[in-house]
Protein backbone atom coordinates (compact mmCIF):
# COMPACT_ATOMS: atom_id res chain seq x y z
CA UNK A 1 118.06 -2.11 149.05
CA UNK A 2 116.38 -0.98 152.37
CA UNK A 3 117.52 2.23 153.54
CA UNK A 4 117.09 2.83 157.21
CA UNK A 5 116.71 6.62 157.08
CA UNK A 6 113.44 5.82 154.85
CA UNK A 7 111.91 2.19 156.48
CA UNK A 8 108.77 2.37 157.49
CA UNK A 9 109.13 1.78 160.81
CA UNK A 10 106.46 2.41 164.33
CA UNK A 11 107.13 4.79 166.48
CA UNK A 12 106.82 3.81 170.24
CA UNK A 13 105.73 6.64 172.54
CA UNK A 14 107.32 5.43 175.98
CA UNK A 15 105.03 6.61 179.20
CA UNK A 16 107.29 4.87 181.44
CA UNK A 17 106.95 1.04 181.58
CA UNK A 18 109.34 -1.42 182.61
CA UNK A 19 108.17 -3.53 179.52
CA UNK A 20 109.14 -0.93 176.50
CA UNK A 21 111.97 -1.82 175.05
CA UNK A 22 109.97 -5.35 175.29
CA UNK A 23 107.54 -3.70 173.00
CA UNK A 24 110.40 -2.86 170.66
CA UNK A 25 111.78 -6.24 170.70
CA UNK A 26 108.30 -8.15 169.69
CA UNK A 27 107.98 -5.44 166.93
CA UNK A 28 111.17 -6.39 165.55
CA UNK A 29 110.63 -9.88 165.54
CA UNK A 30 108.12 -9.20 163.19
CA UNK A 31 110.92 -7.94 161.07
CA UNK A 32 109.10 -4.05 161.82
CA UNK A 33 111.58 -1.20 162.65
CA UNK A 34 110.57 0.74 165.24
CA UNK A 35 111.93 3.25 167.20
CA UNK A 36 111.00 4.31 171.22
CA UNK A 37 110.80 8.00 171.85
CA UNK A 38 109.79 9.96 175.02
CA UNK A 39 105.68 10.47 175.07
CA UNK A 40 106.48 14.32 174.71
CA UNK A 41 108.57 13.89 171.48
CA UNK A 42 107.71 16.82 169.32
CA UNK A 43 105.37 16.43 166.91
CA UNK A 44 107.35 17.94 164.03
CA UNK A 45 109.89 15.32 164.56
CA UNK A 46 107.74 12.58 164.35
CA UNK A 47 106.34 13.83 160.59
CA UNK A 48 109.64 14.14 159.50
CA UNK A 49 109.58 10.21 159.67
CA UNK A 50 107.95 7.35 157.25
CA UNK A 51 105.78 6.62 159.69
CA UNK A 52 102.97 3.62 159.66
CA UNK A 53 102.11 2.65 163.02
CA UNK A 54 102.25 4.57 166.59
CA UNK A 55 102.49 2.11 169.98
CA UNK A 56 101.35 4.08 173.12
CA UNK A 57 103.05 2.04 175.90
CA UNK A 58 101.78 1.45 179.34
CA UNK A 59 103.51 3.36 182.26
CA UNK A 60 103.40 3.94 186.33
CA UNK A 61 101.15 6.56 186.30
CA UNK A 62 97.32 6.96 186.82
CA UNK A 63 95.85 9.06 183.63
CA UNK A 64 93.59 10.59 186.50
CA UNK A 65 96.29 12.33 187.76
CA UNK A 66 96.68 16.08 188.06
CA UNK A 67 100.06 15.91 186.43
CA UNK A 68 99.57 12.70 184.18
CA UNK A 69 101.48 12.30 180.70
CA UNK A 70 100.17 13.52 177.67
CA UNK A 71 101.19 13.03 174.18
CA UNK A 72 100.44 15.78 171.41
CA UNK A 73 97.30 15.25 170.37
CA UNK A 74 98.42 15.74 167.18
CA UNK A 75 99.72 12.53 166.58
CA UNK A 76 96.09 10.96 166.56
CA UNK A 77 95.58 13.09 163.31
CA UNK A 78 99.24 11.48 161.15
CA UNK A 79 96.55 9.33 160.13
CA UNK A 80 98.30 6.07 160.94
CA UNK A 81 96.81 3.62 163.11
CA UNK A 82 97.73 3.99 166.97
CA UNK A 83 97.60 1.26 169.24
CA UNK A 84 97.85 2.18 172.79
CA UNK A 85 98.87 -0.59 175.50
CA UNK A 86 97.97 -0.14 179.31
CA UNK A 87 98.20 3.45 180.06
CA UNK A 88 98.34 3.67 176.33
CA UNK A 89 94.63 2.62 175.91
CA UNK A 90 93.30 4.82 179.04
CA UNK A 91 95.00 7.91 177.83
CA UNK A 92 93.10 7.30 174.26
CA UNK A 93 89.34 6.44 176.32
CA UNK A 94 90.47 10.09 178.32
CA UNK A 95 91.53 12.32 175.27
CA UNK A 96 88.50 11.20 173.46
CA UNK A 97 86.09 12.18 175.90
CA UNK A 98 85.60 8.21 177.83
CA UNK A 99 85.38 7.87 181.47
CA UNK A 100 87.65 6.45 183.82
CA UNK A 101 88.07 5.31 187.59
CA UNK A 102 90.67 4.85 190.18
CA UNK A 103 90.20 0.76 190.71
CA UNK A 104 90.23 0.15 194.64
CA UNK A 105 93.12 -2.23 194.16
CA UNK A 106 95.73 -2.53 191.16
CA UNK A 107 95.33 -5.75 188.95
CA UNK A 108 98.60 -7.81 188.43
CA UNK A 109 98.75 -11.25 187.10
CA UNK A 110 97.18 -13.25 184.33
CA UNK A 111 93.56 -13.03 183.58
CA UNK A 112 91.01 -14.67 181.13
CA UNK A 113 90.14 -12.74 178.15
CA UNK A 114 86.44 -12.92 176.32
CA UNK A 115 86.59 -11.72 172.64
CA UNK A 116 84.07 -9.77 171.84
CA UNK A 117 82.92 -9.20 168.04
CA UNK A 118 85.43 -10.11 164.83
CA UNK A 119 87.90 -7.79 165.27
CA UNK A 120 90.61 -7.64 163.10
CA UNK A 121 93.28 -7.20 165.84
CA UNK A 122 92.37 -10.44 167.69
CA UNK A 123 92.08 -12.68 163.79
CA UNK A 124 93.63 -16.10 164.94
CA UNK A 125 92.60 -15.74 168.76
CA UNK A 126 90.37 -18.33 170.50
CA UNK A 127 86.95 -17.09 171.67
CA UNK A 128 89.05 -16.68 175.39
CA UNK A 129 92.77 -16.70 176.17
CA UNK A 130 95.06 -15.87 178.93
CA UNK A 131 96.75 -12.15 179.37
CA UNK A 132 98.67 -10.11 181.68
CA UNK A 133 97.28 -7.63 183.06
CA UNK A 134 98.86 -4.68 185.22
CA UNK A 135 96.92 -1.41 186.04
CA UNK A 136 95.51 0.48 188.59
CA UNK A 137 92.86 2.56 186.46
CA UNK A 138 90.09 0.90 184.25
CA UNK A 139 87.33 2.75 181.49
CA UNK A 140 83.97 3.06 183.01
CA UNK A 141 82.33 4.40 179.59
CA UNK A 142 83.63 4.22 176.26
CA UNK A 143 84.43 7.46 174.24
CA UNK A 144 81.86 7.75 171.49
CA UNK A 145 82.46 5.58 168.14
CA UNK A 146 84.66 3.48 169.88
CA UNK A 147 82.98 -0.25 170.24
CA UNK A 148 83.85 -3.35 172.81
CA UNK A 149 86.14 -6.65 171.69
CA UNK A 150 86.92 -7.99 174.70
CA UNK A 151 86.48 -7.77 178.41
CA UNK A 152 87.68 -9.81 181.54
CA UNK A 153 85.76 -10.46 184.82
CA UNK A 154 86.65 -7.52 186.36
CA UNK A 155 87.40 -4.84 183.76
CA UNK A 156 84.26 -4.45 181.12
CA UNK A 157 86.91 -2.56 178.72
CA UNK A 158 89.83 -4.97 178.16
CA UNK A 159 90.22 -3.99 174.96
CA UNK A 160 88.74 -1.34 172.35
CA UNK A 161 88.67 -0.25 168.89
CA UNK A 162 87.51 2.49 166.76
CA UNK A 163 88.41 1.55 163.13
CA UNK A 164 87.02 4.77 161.47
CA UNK A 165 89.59 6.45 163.68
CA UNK A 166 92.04 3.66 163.38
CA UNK A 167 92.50 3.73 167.17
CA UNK A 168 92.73 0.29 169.13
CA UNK A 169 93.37 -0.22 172.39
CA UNK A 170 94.50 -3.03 175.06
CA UNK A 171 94.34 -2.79 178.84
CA UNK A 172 96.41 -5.88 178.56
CA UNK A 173 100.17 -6.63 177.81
CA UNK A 174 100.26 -8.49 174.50
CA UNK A 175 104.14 -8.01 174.32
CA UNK A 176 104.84 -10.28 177.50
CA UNK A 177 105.21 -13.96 177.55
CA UNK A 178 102.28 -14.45 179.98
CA UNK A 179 99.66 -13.71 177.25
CA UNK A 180 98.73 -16.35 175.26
CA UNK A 181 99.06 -15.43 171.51
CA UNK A 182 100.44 -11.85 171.85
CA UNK A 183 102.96 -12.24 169.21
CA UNK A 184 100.22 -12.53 167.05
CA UNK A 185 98.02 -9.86 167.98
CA UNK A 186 101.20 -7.84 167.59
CA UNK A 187 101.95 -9.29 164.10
CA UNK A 188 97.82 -8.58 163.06
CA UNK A 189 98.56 -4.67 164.71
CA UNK A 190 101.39 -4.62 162.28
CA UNK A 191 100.35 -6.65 159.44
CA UNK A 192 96.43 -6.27 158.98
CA UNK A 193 96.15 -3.38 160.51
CA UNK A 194 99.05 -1.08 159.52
CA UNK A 195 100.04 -2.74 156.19
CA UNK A 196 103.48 -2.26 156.79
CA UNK A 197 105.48 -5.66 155.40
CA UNK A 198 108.14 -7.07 157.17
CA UNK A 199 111.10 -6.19 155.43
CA UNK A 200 113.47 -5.49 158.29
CA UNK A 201 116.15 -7.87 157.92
CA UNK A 202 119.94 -8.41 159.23
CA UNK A 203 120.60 -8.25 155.43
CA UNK A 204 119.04 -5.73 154.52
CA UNK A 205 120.61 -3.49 157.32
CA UNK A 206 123.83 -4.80 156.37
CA UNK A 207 123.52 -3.41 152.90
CA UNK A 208 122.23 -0.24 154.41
CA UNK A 209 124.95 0.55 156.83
CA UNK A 210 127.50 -0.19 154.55
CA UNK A 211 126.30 2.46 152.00
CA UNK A 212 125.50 4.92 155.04
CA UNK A 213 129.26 4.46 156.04
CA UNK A 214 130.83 4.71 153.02
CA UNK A 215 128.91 8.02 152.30
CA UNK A 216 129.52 9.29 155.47
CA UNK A 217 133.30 8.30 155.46
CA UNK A 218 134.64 8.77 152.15
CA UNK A 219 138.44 8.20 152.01
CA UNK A 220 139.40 9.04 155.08
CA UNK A 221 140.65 7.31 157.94
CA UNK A 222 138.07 5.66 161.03
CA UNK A 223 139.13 4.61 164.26
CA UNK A 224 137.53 2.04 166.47
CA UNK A 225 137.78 0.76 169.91
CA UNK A 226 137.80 -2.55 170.45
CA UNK A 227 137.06 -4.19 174.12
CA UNK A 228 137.19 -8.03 173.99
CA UNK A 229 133.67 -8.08 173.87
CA UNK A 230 130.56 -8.73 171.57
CA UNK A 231 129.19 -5.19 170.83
CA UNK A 232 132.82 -3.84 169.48
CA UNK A 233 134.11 -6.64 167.63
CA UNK A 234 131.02 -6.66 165.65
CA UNK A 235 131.19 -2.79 165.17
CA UNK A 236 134.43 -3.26 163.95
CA UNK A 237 133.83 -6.42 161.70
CA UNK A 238 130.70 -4.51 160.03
CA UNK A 239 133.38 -1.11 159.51
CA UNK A 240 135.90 -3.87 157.74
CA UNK A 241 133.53 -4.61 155.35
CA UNK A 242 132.65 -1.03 154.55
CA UNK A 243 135.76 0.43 154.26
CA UNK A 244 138.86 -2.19 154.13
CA UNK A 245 141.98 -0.73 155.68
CA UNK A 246 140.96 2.62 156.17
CA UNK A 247 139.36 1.00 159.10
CA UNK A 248 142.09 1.29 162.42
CA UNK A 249 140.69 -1.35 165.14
CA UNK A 250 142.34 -0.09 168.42
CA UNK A 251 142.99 -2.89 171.25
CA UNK A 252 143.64 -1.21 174.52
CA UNK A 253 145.03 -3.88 177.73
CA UNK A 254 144.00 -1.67 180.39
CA UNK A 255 145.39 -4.95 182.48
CA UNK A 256 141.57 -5.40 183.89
CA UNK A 257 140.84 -8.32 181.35
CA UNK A 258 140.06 -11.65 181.25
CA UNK A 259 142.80 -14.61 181.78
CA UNK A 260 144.08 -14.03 177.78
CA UNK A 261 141.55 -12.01 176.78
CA UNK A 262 144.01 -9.44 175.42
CA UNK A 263 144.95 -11.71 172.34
CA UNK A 264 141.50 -13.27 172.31
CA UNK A 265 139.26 -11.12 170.28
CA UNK A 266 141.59 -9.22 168.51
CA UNK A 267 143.03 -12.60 166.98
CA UNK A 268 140.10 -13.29 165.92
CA UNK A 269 139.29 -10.19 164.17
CA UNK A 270 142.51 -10.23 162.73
CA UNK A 271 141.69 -13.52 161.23
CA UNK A 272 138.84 -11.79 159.53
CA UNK A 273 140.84 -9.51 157.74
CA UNK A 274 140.11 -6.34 160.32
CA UNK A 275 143.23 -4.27 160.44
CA UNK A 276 143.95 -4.51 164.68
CA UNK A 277 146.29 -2.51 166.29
CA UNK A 278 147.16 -3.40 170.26
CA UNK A 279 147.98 -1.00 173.13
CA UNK A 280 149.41 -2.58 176.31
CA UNK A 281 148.70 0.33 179.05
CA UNK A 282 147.66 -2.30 181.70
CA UNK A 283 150.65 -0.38 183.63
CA UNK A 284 149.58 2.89 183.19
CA UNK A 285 145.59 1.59 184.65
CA UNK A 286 146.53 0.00 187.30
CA UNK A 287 149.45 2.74 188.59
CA UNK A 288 145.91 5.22 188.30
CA UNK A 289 144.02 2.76 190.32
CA UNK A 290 146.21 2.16 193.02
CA UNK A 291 144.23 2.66 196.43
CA UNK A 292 141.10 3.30 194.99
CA UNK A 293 138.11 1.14 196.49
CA UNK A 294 135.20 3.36 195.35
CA UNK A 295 133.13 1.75 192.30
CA UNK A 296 132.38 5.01 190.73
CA UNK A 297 135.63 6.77 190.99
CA UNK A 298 137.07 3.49 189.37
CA UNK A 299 134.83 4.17 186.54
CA UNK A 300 135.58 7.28 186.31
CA UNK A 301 139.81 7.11 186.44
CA UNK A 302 139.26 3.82 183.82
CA UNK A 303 137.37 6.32 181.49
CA UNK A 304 139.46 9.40 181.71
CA UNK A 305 142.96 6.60 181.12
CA UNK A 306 141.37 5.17 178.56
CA UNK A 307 140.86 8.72 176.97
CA UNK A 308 143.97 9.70 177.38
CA UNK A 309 145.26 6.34 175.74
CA UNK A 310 143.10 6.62 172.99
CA UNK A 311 143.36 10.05 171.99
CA UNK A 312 147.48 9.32 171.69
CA UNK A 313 146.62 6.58 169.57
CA UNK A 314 144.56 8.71 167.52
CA UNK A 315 147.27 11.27 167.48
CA UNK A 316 149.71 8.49 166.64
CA UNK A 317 148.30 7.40 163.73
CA UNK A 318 147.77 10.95 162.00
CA UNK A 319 144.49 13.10 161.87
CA UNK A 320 141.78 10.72 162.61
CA UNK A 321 138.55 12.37 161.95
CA UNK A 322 135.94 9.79 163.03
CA UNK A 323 135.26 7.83 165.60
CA UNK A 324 133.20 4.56 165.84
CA UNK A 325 131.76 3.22 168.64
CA UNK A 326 129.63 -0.32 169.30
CA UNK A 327 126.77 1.65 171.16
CA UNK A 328 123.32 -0.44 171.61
CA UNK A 329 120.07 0.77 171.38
CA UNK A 330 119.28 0.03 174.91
CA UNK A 331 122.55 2.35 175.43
CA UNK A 332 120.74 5.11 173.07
CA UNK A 333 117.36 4.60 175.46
CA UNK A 334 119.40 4.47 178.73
CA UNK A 335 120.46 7.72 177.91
CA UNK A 336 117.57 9.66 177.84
CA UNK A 337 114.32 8.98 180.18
CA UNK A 338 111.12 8.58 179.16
CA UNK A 339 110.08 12.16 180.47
CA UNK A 340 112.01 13.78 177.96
CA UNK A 341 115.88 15.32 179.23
CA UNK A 342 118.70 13.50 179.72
CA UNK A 343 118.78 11.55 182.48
CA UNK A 344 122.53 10.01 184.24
CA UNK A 345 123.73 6.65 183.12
CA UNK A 346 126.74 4.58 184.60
CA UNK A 347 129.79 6.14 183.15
CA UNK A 348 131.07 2.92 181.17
CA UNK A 349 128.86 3.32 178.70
CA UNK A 350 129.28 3.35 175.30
CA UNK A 351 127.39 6.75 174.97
CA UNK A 352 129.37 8.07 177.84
CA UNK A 353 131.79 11.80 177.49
CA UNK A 354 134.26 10.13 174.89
CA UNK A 355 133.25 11.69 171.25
CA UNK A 356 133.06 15.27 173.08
CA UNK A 357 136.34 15.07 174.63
CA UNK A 358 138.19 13.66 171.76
CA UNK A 359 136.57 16.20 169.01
CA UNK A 360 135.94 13.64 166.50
CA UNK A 361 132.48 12.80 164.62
CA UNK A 362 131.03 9.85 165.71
CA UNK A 363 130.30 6.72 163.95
CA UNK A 364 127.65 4.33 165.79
CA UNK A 365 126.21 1.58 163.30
CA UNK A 366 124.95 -0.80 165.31
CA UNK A 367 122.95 2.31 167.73
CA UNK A 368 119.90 0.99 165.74
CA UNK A 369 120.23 -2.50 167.25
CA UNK A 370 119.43 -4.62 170.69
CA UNK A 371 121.72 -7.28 171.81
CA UNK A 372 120.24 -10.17 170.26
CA UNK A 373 119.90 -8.40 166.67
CA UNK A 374 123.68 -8.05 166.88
CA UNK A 375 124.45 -11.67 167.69
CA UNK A 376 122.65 -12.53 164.38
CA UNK A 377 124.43 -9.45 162.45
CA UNK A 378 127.81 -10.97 163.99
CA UNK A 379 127.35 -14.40 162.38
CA UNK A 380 126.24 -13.31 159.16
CA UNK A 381 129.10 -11.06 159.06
CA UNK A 382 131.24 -14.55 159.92
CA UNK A 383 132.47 -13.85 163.61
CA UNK A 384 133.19 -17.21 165.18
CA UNK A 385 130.44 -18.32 167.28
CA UNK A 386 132.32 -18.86 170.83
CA UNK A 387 132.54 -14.79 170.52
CA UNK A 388 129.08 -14.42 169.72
CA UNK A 389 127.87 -16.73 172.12
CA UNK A 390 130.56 -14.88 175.41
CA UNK A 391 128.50 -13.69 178.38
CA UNK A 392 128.61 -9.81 178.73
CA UNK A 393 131.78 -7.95 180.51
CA UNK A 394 131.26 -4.78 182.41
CA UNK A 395 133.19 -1.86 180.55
CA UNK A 396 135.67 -1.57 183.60
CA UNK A 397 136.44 -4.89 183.13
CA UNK A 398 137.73 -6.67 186.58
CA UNK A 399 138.01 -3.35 188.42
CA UNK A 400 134.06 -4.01 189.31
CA UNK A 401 135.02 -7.71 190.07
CA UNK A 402 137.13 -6.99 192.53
CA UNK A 403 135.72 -5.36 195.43
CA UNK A 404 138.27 -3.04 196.92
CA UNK A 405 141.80 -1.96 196.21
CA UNK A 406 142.86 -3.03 192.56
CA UNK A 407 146.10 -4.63 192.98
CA UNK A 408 148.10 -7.60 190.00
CA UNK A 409 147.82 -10.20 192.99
CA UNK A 410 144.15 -9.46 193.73
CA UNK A 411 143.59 -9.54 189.77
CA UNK A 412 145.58 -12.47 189.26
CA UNK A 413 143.81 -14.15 191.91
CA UNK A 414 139.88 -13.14 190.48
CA UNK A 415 141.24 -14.24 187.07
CA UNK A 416 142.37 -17.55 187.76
CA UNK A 417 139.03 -18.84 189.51
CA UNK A 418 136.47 -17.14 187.32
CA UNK A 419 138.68 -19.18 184.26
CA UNK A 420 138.04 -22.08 186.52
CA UNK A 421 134.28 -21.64 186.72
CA UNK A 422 133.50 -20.77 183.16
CA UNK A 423 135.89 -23.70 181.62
CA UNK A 424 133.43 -26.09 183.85
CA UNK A 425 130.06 -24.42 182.65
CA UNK A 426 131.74 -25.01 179.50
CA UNK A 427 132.32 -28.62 180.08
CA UNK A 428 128.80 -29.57 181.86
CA UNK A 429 127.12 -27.21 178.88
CA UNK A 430 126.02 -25.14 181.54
CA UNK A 431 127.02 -21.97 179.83
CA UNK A 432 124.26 -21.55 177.09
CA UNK A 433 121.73 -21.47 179.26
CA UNK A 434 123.04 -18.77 181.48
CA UNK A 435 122.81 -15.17 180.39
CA UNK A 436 126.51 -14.03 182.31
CA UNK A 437 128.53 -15.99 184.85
CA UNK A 438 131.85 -14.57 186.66
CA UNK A 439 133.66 -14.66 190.00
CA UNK A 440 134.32 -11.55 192.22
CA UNK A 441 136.88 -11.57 195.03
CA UNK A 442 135.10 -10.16 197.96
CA UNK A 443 137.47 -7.47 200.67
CA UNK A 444 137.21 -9.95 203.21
CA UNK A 445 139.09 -13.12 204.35
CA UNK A 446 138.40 -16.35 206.58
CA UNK A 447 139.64 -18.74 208.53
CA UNK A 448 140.47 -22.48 206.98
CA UNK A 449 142.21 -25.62 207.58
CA UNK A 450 144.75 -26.80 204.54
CA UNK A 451 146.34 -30.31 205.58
CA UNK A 452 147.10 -29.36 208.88
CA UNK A 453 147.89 -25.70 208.48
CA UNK A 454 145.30 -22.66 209.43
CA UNK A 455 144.60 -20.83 206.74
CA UNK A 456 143.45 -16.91 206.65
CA UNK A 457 142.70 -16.12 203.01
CA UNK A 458 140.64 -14.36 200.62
CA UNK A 459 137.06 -15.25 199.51
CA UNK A 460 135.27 -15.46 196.17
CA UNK A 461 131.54 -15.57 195.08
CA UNK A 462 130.30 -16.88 192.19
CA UNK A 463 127.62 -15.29 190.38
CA UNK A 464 125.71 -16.60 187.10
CA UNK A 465 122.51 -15.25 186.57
CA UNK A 466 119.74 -16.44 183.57
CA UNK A 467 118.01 -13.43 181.62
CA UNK A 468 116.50 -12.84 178.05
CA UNK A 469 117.80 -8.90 177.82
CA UNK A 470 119.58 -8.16 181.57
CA UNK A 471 117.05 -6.04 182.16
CA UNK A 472 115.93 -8.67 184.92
CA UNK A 473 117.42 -11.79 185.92
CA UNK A 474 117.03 -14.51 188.22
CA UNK A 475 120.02 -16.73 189.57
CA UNK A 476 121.16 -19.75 187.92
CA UNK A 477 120.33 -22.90 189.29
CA UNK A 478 123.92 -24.75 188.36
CA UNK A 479 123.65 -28.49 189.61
CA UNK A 480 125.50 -28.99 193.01
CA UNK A 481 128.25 -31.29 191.87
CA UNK A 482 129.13 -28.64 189.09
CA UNK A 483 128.83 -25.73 192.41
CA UNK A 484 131.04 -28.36 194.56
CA UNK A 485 132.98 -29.34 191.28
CA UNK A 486 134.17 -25.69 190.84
CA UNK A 487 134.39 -24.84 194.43
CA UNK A 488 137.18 -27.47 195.19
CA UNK A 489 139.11 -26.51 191.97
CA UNK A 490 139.50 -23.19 192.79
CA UNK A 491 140.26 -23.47 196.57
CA UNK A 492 142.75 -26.21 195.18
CA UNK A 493 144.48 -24.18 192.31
CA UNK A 494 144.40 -20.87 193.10
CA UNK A 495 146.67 -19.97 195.89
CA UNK A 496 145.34 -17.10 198.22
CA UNK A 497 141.75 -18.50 198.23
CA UNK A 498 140.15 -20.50 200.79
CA UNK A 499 136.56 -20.44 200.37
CA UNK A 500 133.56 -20.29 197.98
CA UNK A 501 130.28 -19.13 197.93
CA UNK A 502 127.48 -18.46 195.54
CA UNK A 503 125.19 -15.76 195.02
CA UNK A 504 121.38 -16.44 195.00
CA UNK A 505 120.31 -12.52 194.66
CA UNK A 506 117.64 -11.91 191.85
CA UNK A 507 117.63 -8.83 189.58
CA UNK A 508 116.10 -7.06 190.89
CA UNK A 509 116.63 -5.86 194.11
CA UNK A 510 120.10 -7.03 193.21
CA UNK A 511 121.77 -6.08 190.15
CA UNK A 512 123.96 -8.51 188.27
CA UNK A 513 127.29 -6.90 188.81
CA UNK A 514 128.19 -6.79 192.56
CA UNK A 515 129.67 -3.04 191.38
């Protein structure tokens, strides 16, 4: 049995790039745990852990900088190989006494790589291949003992290695999709290099989690939170199996869900043998949200209600003294910035104020996991597949669908037509291929003609957006007739709604939610 508190896993010291948690994700694939810290995570942390392999990732920042950021040295001398990737590889050329210059313009974009030598790192690479490069600073001289194994036409030092040391170095992205045969140079890092064996399996964490829970649990009683969506109904499944009945899955309707999304999921749980309870407080939400228009303060009220619900619930069903939540590891990163403190996250997250407020210890099994990783733990677990496969919902559920005053008309009206436009990505098989897809009722209306009557009613855009992790997305590019399809359905069914448009923003400078 693997235990996750001793895998070997690689630690990931995150300087800041946007493609981290990408690093993470290609790690994982290899079936490697790994974990992302800040770059200033103490030292003394970091040898508390099995540790076989450090990743220095790129970042924003020049290493010539007055203030640039600096790991503990220290961590060169665990005596585990370090791979640094970007920024990674020209703080190792600085701290070892290399030289470095400010390029005169930054390199983006794909570039040919020359191998140099036989090095172990590149085994299975053609003599030249395509990568991605992105920096601003490039090596000049190598430190001393460190040797050449590949190079580009304009940077000499493309990549670097010093086996004695076990240091190796990329001014490249290997962990994007633009460079040809990353994965493996990733998998040979891991594999050939490390010697760690991929062991990390949606089995094995199973069977770890479950013992970790029933340790930490005992015989007494959990409670659990269940929204309608992926993340908590897999949280709860995985709890089920642990610990039967003294498992108590809590359902709130804060009346901001889906058209029947309130029997839904829990049905479906229920099916599994999960012991669901359900809360209608839809009335109590929506008498809090009455006038409100602001995003934020919507957040904010939904939170506090749902508190407040919750904790009676709690108090309801006796002395509850833990809590589980279905918090993601992009959640867990989110939380903290890469230069160490804590930095703000939107309030509807998972690792939001709720465990302080409601004094219980927390539970969070699935805080190890991205999204994808819990998709595969929900169908081994035996969650039907149209829940796996659901497009994410926002934690405030409609309230950030509907822009303005949150009223049952205005909801009934945004519930309707986004129904309407997911049933027909359903029935083109549009919605696979699109990462999230949803309507949101805009605070305007417009003028129309219905037979021969003038119309002034409310508008709706449609938004559907393709993405491998959120973290960026482009817009969907839905076949007109389905776009025309879905527009006359809605202006025809839904009463109160007179036109349709469609959102072409990109992620960014738009995000995916309109709130």
């Amino acid at each position: 049995m693997t235990d996750i508190n001793n895998q070997s896993i690689v630690l990931i010291l995150d300087f800041g790039s946007q493609y981290t948690q990408l690093i993470a994700r290609r790690i994982r694939e290899q079936k490697v745990f790994c974990e992302i810290v800040p770059f200033n995570y103490p030292i003394e942390k970091a040898r508390s852990k099995p540790i076989k392999g450090i990743v220095l990732s790129g970042g924003p920042n020049s290493v010539l900088s007055d203030d640039a950021y600096v790991c503990d040295k220290s961590y060169f001398e665990l005596g585990v190989p370090v791979l640094g990737i970007c920024y990674g590889l020209q703080l190792i050329a600085k701290l070892f006494g290399g030289e470095l210059s400010k390029s005169e313009s930054r390199e983006y974009g794909r570039s040919k790589l020359s191998r140099i030598g036989n090095s172990t790192l590149f085994g299975g690479q053609p003599d030249e291949f395509t990568v991605w490069m992105s920096h601003g600073d490039s090596i000049t001289r190598l430190p001393d003992g460190f040797t050449r194994i590949g190079r580009t036409d304009t940077v000499d030092f493309a990549a670097i290695e010093n086996p004695n040391m076990k240091l190796y170095g990329l001014q490249f992205h290997p962990e994007v999709f633009h460079t040809d045969g990353g994965d493996k140079i990733i998998a040979n890092y891991l594999s050939n290099i490390c010697g760690i064996d991929g062991d990390w399996t949606m089995e094995s964490f199973v069977e770890s989690q479950i013992e970790s829970i029933r340790k930490q649990v005992g015989d007494e009683e959990v409670i659990c939170g269940i929204s309608g969506g992926v993340d908590s109904a897999v949280c709860a499944l995985l709890l089920s199996k642990a610990i039967g009945k003294q498992l108590i899955s809590v359902f709130v309707d804060n009346g901001l869900l889906r058209l029947n999304e309130e029997s839904y999921v829990p049905d479906a749980l229920a099916d599994l043998n999960v012991n669901v309870k359900k809360i209608d407080a839809s009335k109590t939400f929506l008498d809090q949200l009455a006038g409100v228009v602001d995003p934020e303060q919507k957040r904010k009220i939904i939170g506090r209600v749902f508190i407040d619900v919750f904790e009676k619930a709690a108090s309801d069903i006796g002395n509850v003294r833990f809590l589980a939540q279905g918090t993601l590891y992009p959640d867990v990163i989110e939380s903290v910035s890469f230069k160490g403190p804590s930095a703000t996250i939107k309030s509807h997250h998972n690792v939001g104020g709720l465990p302080e407020k409601m004094q219980m210890e927390l539970i969070e099994p699935l805080r190890e996991l991205f999204k994808d990783e819990v998709r595969k733990l929900g169908k081994l677990l035996g969650l039907k597949s149209e829940i796996l496969g659901r497009h994410p919902f926002p934690g405030p559920g409609l309230a950030v669908r509907i822009l303005g005053e949150i009223t049952e008309e205005r909801l009934d009206l945004v519930r309707k037509a986004d129904d309407i436009f997911i049933s027909s990505l359903r029935e083109h098989g549009e919605y696979g291929t699109i990462w999230q897809a949803f309507c949101v009722l805009l605070p305007v209306q417009s003028v129309g003609v219905m037979g021969d009557e003038r119309t002034y009613e409310n508008v709706v855009a449609l938004r559907a957006v393709t993405s491998t992790d959120g973290m960026t997305a482009d817009w969907a590019r839905i076949p007109d007739h389905i776009l025309a399809e879905v527009s006359s359905e809605i202006i025809n069914r839904v009463t109160g709604i007179n036109r349709v448009v469609y959102d072409i923003s990109s992620k960014p400078p738009a995000t995916i939610e309109w709130e």
